[in-house]
Coordinates of C-alpha atoms in Angstrom, one line a residue:
M1 CA -2.6 77.4 27.1
P2 CA -4.7 80.0 29.0
D3 CA -3.2 83.4 29.6
R4 CA -1.9 83.1 33.2
S5 CA -2.3 86.8 33.7
K6 CA -6.0 86.5 33.2
M7 CA -6.5 83.4 35.4
K8 CA -8.1 84.0 38.8
K9 CA -6.0 82.8 41.7
P10 CA -8.1 80.8 44.2
D11 CA -8.2 82.2 47.7
V12 CA -9.1 78.9 49.3
K13 CA -9.8 75.3 48.4
L14 CA -12.6 72.9 49.1
V15 CA -12.2 69.2 48.4
F16 CA -14.8 66.4 47.9
L17 CA -13.8 62.9 49.2
G18 CA -15.8 59.7 49.0
D19 CA -16.2 56.4 47.4
M20 CA -17.1 56.0 43.7
N21 CA -20.7 56.4 42.6
V22 CA -21.8 58.4 45.7
G23 CA -22.4 61.5 43.5
K24 CA -19.6 63.9 44.2
T25 CA -19.3 65.0 40.5
S26 CA -23.1 65.3 40.1
L27 CA -23.3 67.5 43.2
L28 CA -20.7 69.9 41.7
H29 CA -22.5 69.9 38.3
R30 CA -25.8 70.6 40.0
Y31 CA -24.5 73.6 41.9
M32 CA -22.2 75.0 39.2
E33 CA -24.3 74.3 36.1
R34 CA -27.8 74.2 37.7
K35 CA -28.6 70.9 36.2
F36 CA -28.2 67.2 36.8
K37 CA -25.9 65.2 34.7
D38 CA -25.2 61.5 34.5
T39 CA -21.4 61.4 34.8
I40 CA -18.7 58.7 34.5
S41 CA -16.3 58.0 37.3
T42 CA -13.8 60.8 37.8
V43 CA -10.2 60.0 36.8
G44 CA -7.6 61.6 39.1
G45 CA -9.3 64.9 40.0
A46 CA -10.9 68.0 38.5
F47 CA -11.9 71.4 39.9
F48 CA -14.3 74.3 39.5
L49 CA -13.6 77.9 40.4
K50 CA -16.5 79.7 42.1
Q51 CA -16.6 83.5 42.8
W52 CA -18.2 84.1 46.2
G53 CA -18.4 87.9 46.7
P54 CA -14.9 89.2 46.4
Y55 CA -13.4 85.7 46.9
N56 CA -12.4 83.0 44.5
I57 CA -13.0 79.4 45.8
S58 CA -11.7 76.3 44.1
I59 CA -13.8 73.2 44.6
W60 CA -12.0 69.9 43.9
D61 CA -13.6 66.7 42.8
T62 CA -11.6 63.6 43.5
A63 CA -11.8 60.0 42.2
G64 CA -13.2 57.4 44.5
R65 CA -11.7 54.4 42.8
E66 CA -9.1 52.5 44.7
Q67 CA -6.4 53.0 42.1
F68 CA -6.5 56.8 42.5
H69 CA -6.6 56.6 46.3
G70 CA -3.1 57.9 46.8
L71 CA -3.9 61.2 44.9
G72 CA -6.4 62.2 47.6
S73 CA -3.8 63.5 50.1
M74 CA -2.3 65.6 47.4
Y75 CA -5.6 67.2 46.5
C76 CA -6.3 67.8 50.2
R77 CA -3.1 69.7 50.8
G78 CA -3.9 73.1 52.1
A79 CA -7.7 72.5 52.0
A80 CA -9.9 74.8 54.1
A81 CA -12.8 72.5 53.9
V82 CA -13.3 68.8 53.2
I83 CA -16.7 67.4 52.1
L84 CA -16.9 63.7 53.0
T85 CA -19.6 62.3 50.8
Y86 CA -21.6 59.0 51.0
D87 CA -24.7 57.4 49.5
V88 CA -27.7 57.3 51.9
T89 CA -28.7 53.9 50.4
N90 CA -25.3 52.4 50.9
W91 CA -24.0 51.9 54.4
Q92 CA -20.6 50.8 53.3
S93 CA -20.0 54.1 51.6
L94 CA -20.2 55.8 55.0
A95 CA -17.9 53.2 56.5
E96 CA -15.4 53.8 53.7
L97 CA -15.1 57.5 54.7
E98 CA -13.5 56.5 58.0
E99 CA -11.6 53.5 56.8
R100 CA -10.1 54.9 53.6
F101 CA -10.6 58.6 53.2
L102 CA -10.2 60.3 56.6
S103 CA -6.4 59.7 56.7
L104 CA -6.1 61.6 53.4
T105 CA -7.1 64.8 55.2
D106 CA -3.9 64.9 57.2
T107 CA -2.5 67.3 54.6
A108 CA -5.4 69.7 55.0
N109 CA -5.1 73.0 57.0
K110 CA -5.1 72.7 60.8
D111 CA -8.3 74.8 60.9
C112 CA -10.0 72.7 58.2
I113 CA -13.7 72.4 58.3
Y114 CA -15.3 69.0 57.8
A115 CA -18.8 68.3 56.5
L116 CA -20.6 65.0 56.1
V117 CA -22.9 64.8 53.1
G118 CA -25.3 62.0 52.3
N119 CA -26.3 62.2 48.7
K120 CA -29.2 60.5 46.8
A121 CA -31.7 61.6 49.4
D122 CA -34.4 61.6 46.6
L123 CA -34.2 57.8 46.6
T124 CA -35.3 57.5 50.2
D125 CA -37.1 60.7 51.3
S126 CA -40.2 62.2 49.6
K127 CA -39.2 65.7 50.9
A128 CA -36.1 65.5 48.6
H129 CA -38.4 65.7 45.6
L130 CA -39.7 69.1 46.6
C131 CA -36.6 71.2 45.9
Q132 CA -36.1 71.8 42.1
D133 CA -33.7 74.3 40.5
S134 CA -35.5 77.2 38.8
D135 CA -33.7 76.3 35.5
E136 CA -35.7 73.1 35.3
L137 CA -39.2 74.2 36.4
P138 CA -42.1 72.2 35.0
E139 CA -44.2 74.3 32.6
D140 CA -47.1 74.7 35.0
R141 CA -45.0 76.1 37.8
T142 CA -43.8 79.7 38.2
E143 CA -40.5 81.1 39.4
C144 CA -42.3 82.7 42.3
E145 CA -43.7 79.3 43.4
C146 CA -40.3 77.7 43.3
E147 CA -38.8 80.6 45.3
E148 CA -41.4 80.2 48.0
E149 CA -40.7 76.5 48.1
R150 CA -36.9 77.1 48.4
T151 CA -37.4 79.6 51.2
E152 CA -39.5 77.1 53.1
Q153 CA -36.8 74.5 52.5
N154 CA -34.1 76.8 53.9
R155 CA -36.1 76.9 57.2
M156 CA -35.7 73.2 57.5
S157 CA -32.7 71.6 59.2
T158 CA -29.8 71.1 56.8
C159 CA -29.7 67.5 57.9
P160 CA -33.4 66.4 58.0
T161 CA -34.4 63.1 59.6
P162 CA -36.4 61.1 57.0
P163 CA -39.3 59.0 58.3
A164 CA -38.4 55.7 59.8
V165 CA -40.4 53.9 57.1
P166 CA -40.4 56.0 53.9
A167 CA -43.8 56.8 52.5
S168 CA -44.4 55.3 49.1
L169 CA -43.8 57.7 46.2
N170 CA -45.0 55.8 43.1
G171 CA -43.3 52.8 44.7
L172 CA -39.8 54.2 43.9
L173 CA -38.5 55.0 47.4
L174 CA -35.7 52.8 48.6
H175 CA -34.7 51.7 52.1
K176 CA -32.4 54.2 53.8
Q177 CA -29.3 52.3 55.1
V178 CA -27.5 55.2 56.9
A179 CA -29.1 56.5 60.1
R180 CA -28.6 60.1 61.1
E181 CA -27.3 59.0 64.5
D182 CA -24.5 57.1 62.7
V183 CA -23.5 60.2 60.8
L184 CA -23.4 62.4 63.8
A185 CA -21.3 59.8 65.7
L186 CA -18.9 59.7 62.8
Y187 CA -18.6 63.5 62.8
G188 CA -17.6 63.2 66.5
R189 CA -14.9 60.6 65.7
I190 CA -13.5 62.9 62.9
L191 CA -13.1 65.7 65.4
R192 CA -11.3 63.4 67.9
Y193 CA -9.1 62.0 65.1
K194 CA -8.1 65.6 64.3
G195 CA -7.5 66.4 67.9
L196 CA -10.3 69.0 67.9
D197 CA -12.4 70.0 70.9
E198 CA -16.0 69.1 70.2
K199 CA -17.3 71.9 72.4
S200 CA -15.5 74.6 70.5
S201 CA -15.9 73.0 67.0
L202 CA -18.9 73.5 64.7
P203 CA -21.8 71.3 65.9
A204 CA -22.5 68.1 64.2
D205 CA -26.1 68.9 63.4
K206 CA -24.9 71.9 61.4
M207 CA -22.2 70.0 59.5
C208 CA -24.2 67.0 58.4
F209 CA -26.3 67.4 55.3
E210 CA -28.5 65.2 53.1
T211 CA -28.7 66.2 49.5
S212 CA -30.0 65.1 46.1
A213 CA -27.9 66.1 43.1
K214 CA -30.8 64.9 40.9
T215 CA -33.4 67.3 42.3
G216 CA -31.2 70.0 43.8
Y217 CA -32.4 69.2 47.4
N218 CA -30.2 71.0 49.9
V219 CA -27.4 71.5 47.3
D220 CA -27.3 75.3 47.5
V221 CA -27.6 75.1 51.3
L222 CA -24.5 72.8 51.4
F223 CA -22.2 74.9 49.3
E224 CA -23.2 78.3 50.5
T225 CA -23.0 77.2 54.2
L226 CA -19.4 76.1 53.5
F227 CA -18.5 79.2 51.5
D228 CA -19.6 81.4 54.4
L229 CA -17.6 79.3 56.9
V230 CA -14.3 79.5 55.0
V231 CA -14.5 83.3 54.5
P232 CA -12.7 83.9 57.9
S233 CA -9.9 81.6 56.7
I234 CA -9.5 83.7 53.6
Q235 CA -9.4 86.9 55.6
R236 CA -6.8 85.6 58.0
K237 CA -4.7 84.4 55.0
R238 CA -4.9 87.9 53.4
Q239 CA -3.9 89.6 56.7
E240 CA -0.9 87.3 57.0
N241 CA 0.1 88.1 53.4
D242 CA -0.2 91.8 54.1
A243 CA 2.0 91.5 57.2
S244 CA 4.6 89.5 55.3
P245 CA 4.6 90.8 51.7
T246 CA 6.3 88.7 49.0
V247 CA 7.9 89.7 45.8
N248 CA 5.8 89.1 42.6
L249 CA 8.3 87.6 40.2
E250 CA 6.3 88.6 37.2
D251 CA 6.3 92.2 38.1
W252 CA 10.0 92.0 39.0
R253 CA 10.8 90.6 35.6
K254 CA 8.9 93.4 33.8
V255 CA 10.8 96.0 35.8
N256 CA 14.2 94.3 35.3
G257 CA 13.6 93.0 31.8
K258 CA 16.2 95.2 30.1
Q259 CA 18.8 94.4 32.8
E260 CA 18.2 90.7 32.3
K261 CA 18.7 91.0 28.6
S262 CA 22.0 93.0 28.9
N263 CA 23.4 90.3 31.2
C264 CA 22.5 87.5 28.7
C265 CA 25.4 86.2 26.6

């Protein structure tokens, strides 16, 4: 058992939702471990803890399988951001977000942020092959070259529109089944489902991403954008806690330890 006194307490929670095999676990590994891993289907749920400045952010990975569906609402409880993930080569995976997963977010915070993420962009878009993590640079490329490339990538829209007919890349590019317009429309329906005003909410084109866990394309942009967006939620929570202080039971037991022992029979 880990020492609870040394464990970092999360300030806020982010949750991944989506059908199985869309790449939720791979996205987390790409960001946290800076590499791509072929993973097996998640059982139940798992989480990573990321330090972002002075804040600790827990990122929850959930199972997409039908038999674990009921656990999703439990993992979403109190979430500050929900990342609804689909596969750009599988239109049904986008439809499943609205049909099966959206209702699970009813337990999230009222001011929860929603992002739509189309993974596996490297299969349909040659641009998604350009962004590689520095940990996996080819031998003939320098760190500086990769940084220049990443800087250029950050200037691009976080939800780029691939060409209507993907250019051939060694004959490996697949047909893209999910159109950007469909994703933007779903984002609008999510806001309406949540009773949120579209005009005062974050714009769809800023909250729709296309990523590749395999190449790292837009992965850093996705996570760091969301981290920046949830910081105000953390600050509000801390202010509320300062205004309504609570008793730390561990400290209370240490101070009153002798008295507790004397009252014990």
